[in-house]
Coordinates of C-alpha atoms and ligand atoms in Angstrom, one line a residue:
M1 CA 51.5 -37.1 21.3
S2 CA 54.5 -35.1 20.5
G3 CA 55.2 -31.5 21.5
N4 CA 58.1 -31.1 19.0
G5 CA 60.5 -32.3 21.7
R6 CA 59.9 -29.3 24.0
P7 CA 59.2 -30.5 27.5
V8 CA 56.2 -30.1 29.7
V9 CA 57.1 -29.4 33.3
L10 CA 54.9 -30.6 36.2
V11 CA 55.5 -28.7 39.4
G12 CA 54.1 -30.7 42.3
C13 CA 53.4 -34.5 42.2
G14 CA 50.8 -34.8 45.0
R15 CA 47.3 -36.2 44.7
L16 CA 46.3 -34.2 41.6
G17 CA 49.8 -34.0 40.1
S18 CA 50.2 -37.8 40.4
A19 CA 46.8 -38.3 38.8
I20 CA 47.8 -36.0 35.9
V21 CA 51.0 -38.0 35.3
E22 CA 49.0 -41.3 35.5
G23 CA 46.7 -39.9 32.8
W24 CA 49.5 -38.7 30.6
L25 CA 51.3 -42.1 30.8
K26 CA 48.0 -44.0 30.2
T27 CA 47.0 -41.9 27.1
G28 CA 50.3 -40.7 25.7
A29 CA 49.1 -37.1 25.9
V30 CA 52.6 -36.2 27.0
D31 CA 55.5 -38.4 25.8
P32 CA 57.5 -39.4 29.0
A33 CA 60.6 -38.3 27.1
E34 CA 59.2 -34.8 27.0
L35 CA 58.1 -34.8 30.7
I36 CA 59.9 -33.1 33.5
I37 CA 58.6 -33.6 37.1
L38 CA 59.6 -31.3 39.9
T39 CA 58.9 -32.9 43.3
P40 CA 60.5 -32.4 46.7
S41 CA 59.9 -36.1 47.7
E42 CA 59.9 -39.4 45.7
K43 CA 56.5 -40.3 44.2
P44 CA 55.7 -43.8 42.8
V45 CA 54.2 -42.4 39.6
A46 CA 57.2 -40.1 39.0
E47 CA 59.5 -43.1 39.4
R48 CA 57.3 -45.0 36.8
A49 CA 57.6 -42.0 34.5
R50 CA 61.3 -41.8 35.0
A51 CA 61.7 -45.4 34.0
L52 CA 59.9 -44.5 30.7
G53 CA 62.3 -41.6 30.0
A54 CA 60.9 -38.6 32.1
R55 CA 63.3 -36.4 34.0
V56 CA 62.7 -36.0 37.7
N57 CA 64.2 -32.9 39.4
P58 CA 66.8 -32.3 36.6
P59 CA 69.1 -29.2 36.8
L60 CA 67.1 -26.0 36.2
E61 CA 68.8 -25.6 32.7
A62 CA 66.5 -28.4 31.5
L63 CA 63.6 -26.0 31.8
A64 CA 65.1 -23.6 29.2
D65 CA 63.0 -25.1 26.4
A66 CA 59.8 -25.8 28.3
R67 CA 56.6 -25.4 26.2
A68 CA 54.3 -25.6 29.2
V69 CA 54.5 -25.6 33.0
V70 CA 51.7 -27.2 35.0
L71 CA 51.5 -25.7 38.5
S72 CA 50.0 -28.4 40.9
V73 CA 51.2 -27.2 44.3
K74 CA 49.0 -25.9 47.1
P75 CA 47.7 -22.4 46.7
A76 CA 49.3 -21.4 50.0
Y77 CA 52.9 -21.9 48.8
W78 CA 52.8 -21.6 45.0
R79 CA 54.9 -18.4 45.0
G80 CA 57.7 -20.1 46.8
A81 CA 57.6 -23.0 44.4
V82 CA 57.6 -20.8 41.3
E83 CA 60.1 -18.2 42.3
P84 CA 63.2 -20.3 41.7
L85 CA 61.9 -21.4 38.3
V86 CA 61.1 -18.0 36.8
S87 CA 64.5 -17.1 35.4
A88 CA 65.0 -20.7 34.0
L89 CA 61.8 -20.7 31.9
P90 CA 61.5 -19.4 28.4
E91 CA 59.2 -16.4 27.9
D92 CA 56.8 -18.3 25.6
A93 CA 56.2 -21.2 28.0
T94 CA 52.5 -21.5 28.8
I95 CA 51.7 -21.5 32.5
V96 CA 48.9 -24.0 33.2
S97 CA 47.6 -23.6 36.8
V98 CA 45.4 -26.4 38.3
M99 CA 45.4 -24.5 41.6
A100 CA 42.0 -23.8 43.1
G101 CA 41.3 -20.1 43.7
V102 CA 44.6 -18.6 42.5
R103 CA 43.8 -15.8 40.0
T104 CA 45.3 -15.6 36.6
A105 CA 46.3 -12.0 37.4
A106 CA 48.5 -13.1 40.3
I107 CA 50.1 -15.9 38.3
G108 CA 50.6 -13.7 35.3
A109 CA 52.3 -11.0 37.5
A110 CA 54.7 -13.5 39.0
L111 CA 55.5 -15.2 35.6
S112 CA 55.1 -12.2 33.2
P113 CA 55.1 -12.2 30.2
R114 CA 54.1 -15.8 29.9
P115 CA 50.5 -16.7 29.0
V116 CA 48.4 -18.3 31.7
V117 CA 45.5 -20.7 31.5
R118 CA 43.6 -22.2 34.5
V119 CA 42.3 -25.8 34.5
M120 CA 40.2 -27.3 37.2
P121 CA 40.4 -31.1 36.8
T122 CA 39.2 -34.0 38.9
T123 CA 41.6 -36.7 40.0
A124 CA 39.7 -39.1 37.6
V125 CA 42.2 -37.8 35.0
A126 CA 44.3 -40.7 36.2
S127 CA 42.0 -43.1 34.4
A128 CA 41.3 -40.7 31.5
A129 CA 37.8 -40.3 32.9
G130 CA 38.1 -36.8 34.4
I131 CA 36.2 -33.6 33.9
A132 CA 38.2 -30.3 33.5
A133 CA 37.0 -26.7 33.4
V134 CA 39.3 -24.4 31.5
W135 CA 39.6 -20.6 31.4
S136 CA 42.1 -18.3 29.8
A137 CA 41.9 -14.9 28.2
D138 CA 44.5 -16.2 25.7
D139 CA 43.2 -18.6 23.0
A140 CA 46.6 -20.1 22.4
A141 CA 47.0 -20.9 26.1
R142 CA 43.6 -22.5 26.1
A143 CA 44.7 -24.6 23.1
V144 CA 47.7 -25.8 25.1
A145 CA 45.4 -26.8 28.0
H146 CA 43.2 -28.7 25.6
T147 CA 46.3 -30.6 24.3
L148 CA 47.3 -31.6 27.8
F149 CA 43.9 -32.4 29.3
A150 CA 41.4 -33.3 26.5
P151 CA 42.8 -36.8 26.3
L152 CA 42.3 -37.3 30.1
A153 CA 39.0 -35.5 30.7
E154 CA 35.9 -34.0 29.2
V155 CA 36.9 -30.3 28.9
V156 CA 34.4 -27.6 29.6
D157 CA 35.5 -24.1 28.4
L158 CA 34.3 -21.3 30.6
D159 CA 33.6 -17.7 29.5
E160 CA 34.6 -15.9 32.6
E161 CA 37.4 -16.5 35.1
R162 CA 35.0 -16.1 38.1
H163 CA 33.1 -19.2 36.9
M164 CA 36.2 -21.3 37.7
D165 CA 35.3 -21.1 41.4
V166 CA 31.8 -22.3 40.5
A167 CA 33.3 -25.1 38.5
T168 CA 35.5 -26.0 41.5
A169 CA 32.4 -26.0 43.8
V170 CA 30.4 -28.2 41.4
A171 CA 32.9 -30.6 39.8
G172 CA 36.0 -30.3 41.9
S173 CA 34.2 -30.9 45.2
G174 CA 31.3 -32.8 43.6
P175 CA 32.9 -36.3 43.9
A176 CA 33.2 -35.8 47.7
Y177 CA 29.5 -34.8 47.8
V178 CA 28.6 -38.0 46.0
H179 CA 30.8 -40.1 48.3
A180 CA 29.0 -38.4 51.3
F181 CA 25.6 -39.3 49.7
T182 CA 26.8 -42.9 49.1
R183 CA 27.8 -43.1 52.8
A184 CA 24.4 -41.9 53.8
L185 CA 22.7 -44.4 51.5
A186 CA 24.8 -47.3 53.0
A187 CA 24.0 -46.1 56.6
A188 CA 20.3 -46.0 55.7
G189 CA 20.5 -49.5 54.4
E190 CA 22.2 -50.7 57.5
E191 CA 19.7 -48.9 59.7
A192 CA 17.0 -50.8 57.8
G193 CA 18.6 -54.2 58.6
L194 CA 21.4 -54.9 56.1
D195 CA 24.8 -55.9 57.5
P196 CA 27.4 -53.1 57.0
D197 CA 29.4 -54.8 54.3
S198 CA 26.3 -55.6 52.1
A199 CA 24.9 -52.1 52.7
L200 CA 28.1 -50.5 51.5
K201 CA 28.5 -52.8 48.5
L202 CA 24.9 -52.1 47.5
A203 CA 25.2 -48.3 48.0
R204 CA 28.4 -48.1 46.0
G205 CA 26.9 -50.3 43.3
A206 CA 23.9 -48.0 43.0
V207 CA 26.1 -45.0 42.5
R208 CA 28.3 -46.9 40.0
S209 CA 25.2 -47.9 38.0
A210 CA 24.0 -44.3 38.0
A211 CA 27.4 -43.0 36.9
S212 CA 27.5 -45.5 34.0
A213 CA 24.0 -44.4 32.7
D214 CA 23.8 -43.2 29.0
P215 CA 25.1 -39.6 29.1
S216 CA 23.0 -38.7 26.0
E217 CA 19.8 -39.1 28.1
T218 CA 18.5 -36.2 30.2
L219 CA 18.6 -36.6 34.0
D220 CA 14.8 -36.5 34.1
A221 CA 14.6 -39.3 31.6
L222 CA 17.1 -41.4 33.6
I223 CA 15.1 -40.8 36.8
A224 CA 11.8 -41.7 35.0
R225 CA 13.5 -44.9 33.8
V226 CA 13.9 -46.1 37.4
A227 CA 11.0 -44.4 39.1
S228 CA 7.8 -45.9 37.7
P229 CA 4.6 -44.0 38.7
G230 CA 3.3 -45.1 42.1
G231 CA 6.3 -47.3 42.7
T232 CA 9.0 -47.7 45.3
T233 CA 11.5 -45.3 43.8
E234 CA 9.0 -42.6 43.4
A235 CA 8.1 -42.9 47.1
G236 CA 11.8 -42.7 48.0
L237 CA 12.4 -39.7 45.7
K238 CA 9.5 -37.8 47.3
A239 CA 10.9 -38.4 50.8
L240 CA 14.4 -37.4 49.6
N241 CA 13.4 -34.0 48.3
Q242 CA 10.5 -33.2 50.6
N243 CA 10.0 -29.5 50.7
D244 CA 13.0 -29.2 48.2
E245 CA 15.3 -30.2 51.1
L246 CA 17.7 -32.1 48.8
D247 CA 17.9 -29.3 46.2
E248 CA 18.5 -26.8 49.0
A249 CA 21.1 -28.9 50.8
V250 CA 23.1 -29.2 47.5
E251 CA 22.7 -25.5 46.7
A252 CA 24.0 -24.7 50.2
A253 CA 27.0 -27.0 49.7
V254 CA 27.9 -25.3 46.4
I255 CA 27.5 -21.8 47.8
A256 CA 29.6 -22.7 50.9
A257 CA 32.4 -24.2 48.7
L258 CA 32.2 -21.1 46.4
L259 CA 32.5 -18.7 49.3
R260 CA 35.5 -20.6 50.6
A261 CA 37.1 -20.6 47.2
R262 CA 36.7 -16.8 47.1
E263 CA 38.2 -16.5 50.6
L264 CA 41.2 -18.6 49.7
S265 CA 41.8 -16.6 46.5
K266 CA 42.3 -13.3 48.3
D267 CA 45.9 -13.1 47.3
Ligands
NAP301 N1 43.3 -33.0 44.9 C1 42.3 -32.6 44.1 O1 41.3 -33.4 43.8 C2 42.4 -31.3 43.3 C3 41.4 -31.0 42.4 C4 41.5 -29.8 41.7 C5 42.5 -28.9 41.9 N2 43.5 -29.2 42.9 C6 44.6 -28.3 43.1 O2 45.8 -29.0 42.9 C7 46.8 -28.5 43.7 C8 47.5 -29.6 44.4 O3 46.5 -30.2 45.2 P1 46.8 -31.7 45.8 O4 45.5 -32.2 46.4 O5 47.5 -32.5 44.8 O6 47.8 -31.4 47.0 P2 49.0 -32.2 47.5 O7 48.7 -33.7 47.5 O8 49.4 -31.6 48.8 O9 50.2 -32.0 46.5 C9 51.0 -30.8 46.4 C10 52.4 -31.3 46.1 O10 53.2 -30.1 45.9 C11 54.5 -30.6 46.3 N3 55.4 -29.4 46.5 C12 55.5 -28.7 47.6 N4 56.5 -27.7 47.4 C13 56.9 -27.9 46.1 C14 57.9 -27.2 45.3 N5 58.6 -26.2 45.8 N6 58.1 -27.7 44.1 C15 57.4 -28.8 43.6 N7 56.5 -29.4 44.3 C16 56.2 -29.0 45.5 C17 54.3 -31.4 47.5 O11 55.4 -32.3 47.6 P3 55.6 -33.3 48.8 O12 54.6 -34.4 48.7 O13 57.0 -33.8 48.6 O14 55.5 -32.5 50.1 C18 53.0 -32.2 47.2 O15 53.2 -33.5 46.7 C19 46.2 -27.5 44.7 O16 46.5 -26.2 44.3 C20 44.7 -27.8 44.6 O17 43.9 -26.6 44.7 C21 43.4 -30.4 43.6

């Protein structure tokens, strides 16, 4: 996909930044010839992108025509990462922040007058199977975020910026909750007599099967498909959510993550 030759700049090529570049290379959402990567240390995916025509840590003059800048550094040091770039960037460059908890107002103040859009993607963008929440007060900036992320992720547009923290607590942290559940499922299988390797394979396989279920079916329909009345799954489900314990544990996890996101965003 072409951006009329104006480059997209990725600042930070860590876990998420690398996943984004992987996704762009896989889908062609950003032409490597239009990609600039700024990274303090060498990263394998940046080197792959460089071999395809991307520029890695070019002189700052290369940023003069940037159409978008994706900020993928840690919230704790984003100001230090951005400060040297501000005077090099054009005033119409869209600032796309994938940083958890850093408010648009803070980013906008540091990079004024450039429009800002926030995106909260999962690292599954690497395989073009991510989910990404998007918020901006600026429709054109939202459109830029869609161009960069819709090929890599299902994009969910949010109405209010404060919902980005909720999206982070649900979708950003969600994969880790599911891995924790999978670990517990494997441990339970082991406890009931399976060898550790078989227990882990079976638990992971179960989660994989659930994830590949038809997304057009409701979750209740998918549960009913597996849990026949009076059967084994129904017995398991009853034990799993006795006294709403599962619902309450998941709710507590989302609230804890949300409160932490709000603490971290005090800027
Ligand atoms: N990981 C996720 O699943 C995820 C999901 C949603 C949002 N996020 C957000 O994405 C951001 C990055 O998270 P991460 O997990 O990818 O962290 P990470 O792996 O620590 O990556 C951050 C990267 O920033 C680089 N960096 C540091 N200073 C820089 C500078 N001045 N210029 C350019 N790059 C610089 C670091 O380079 P070196 O490696 O060379 O030190 C590092 O690779 C965070 O704000 C986080 O909230 C992450």
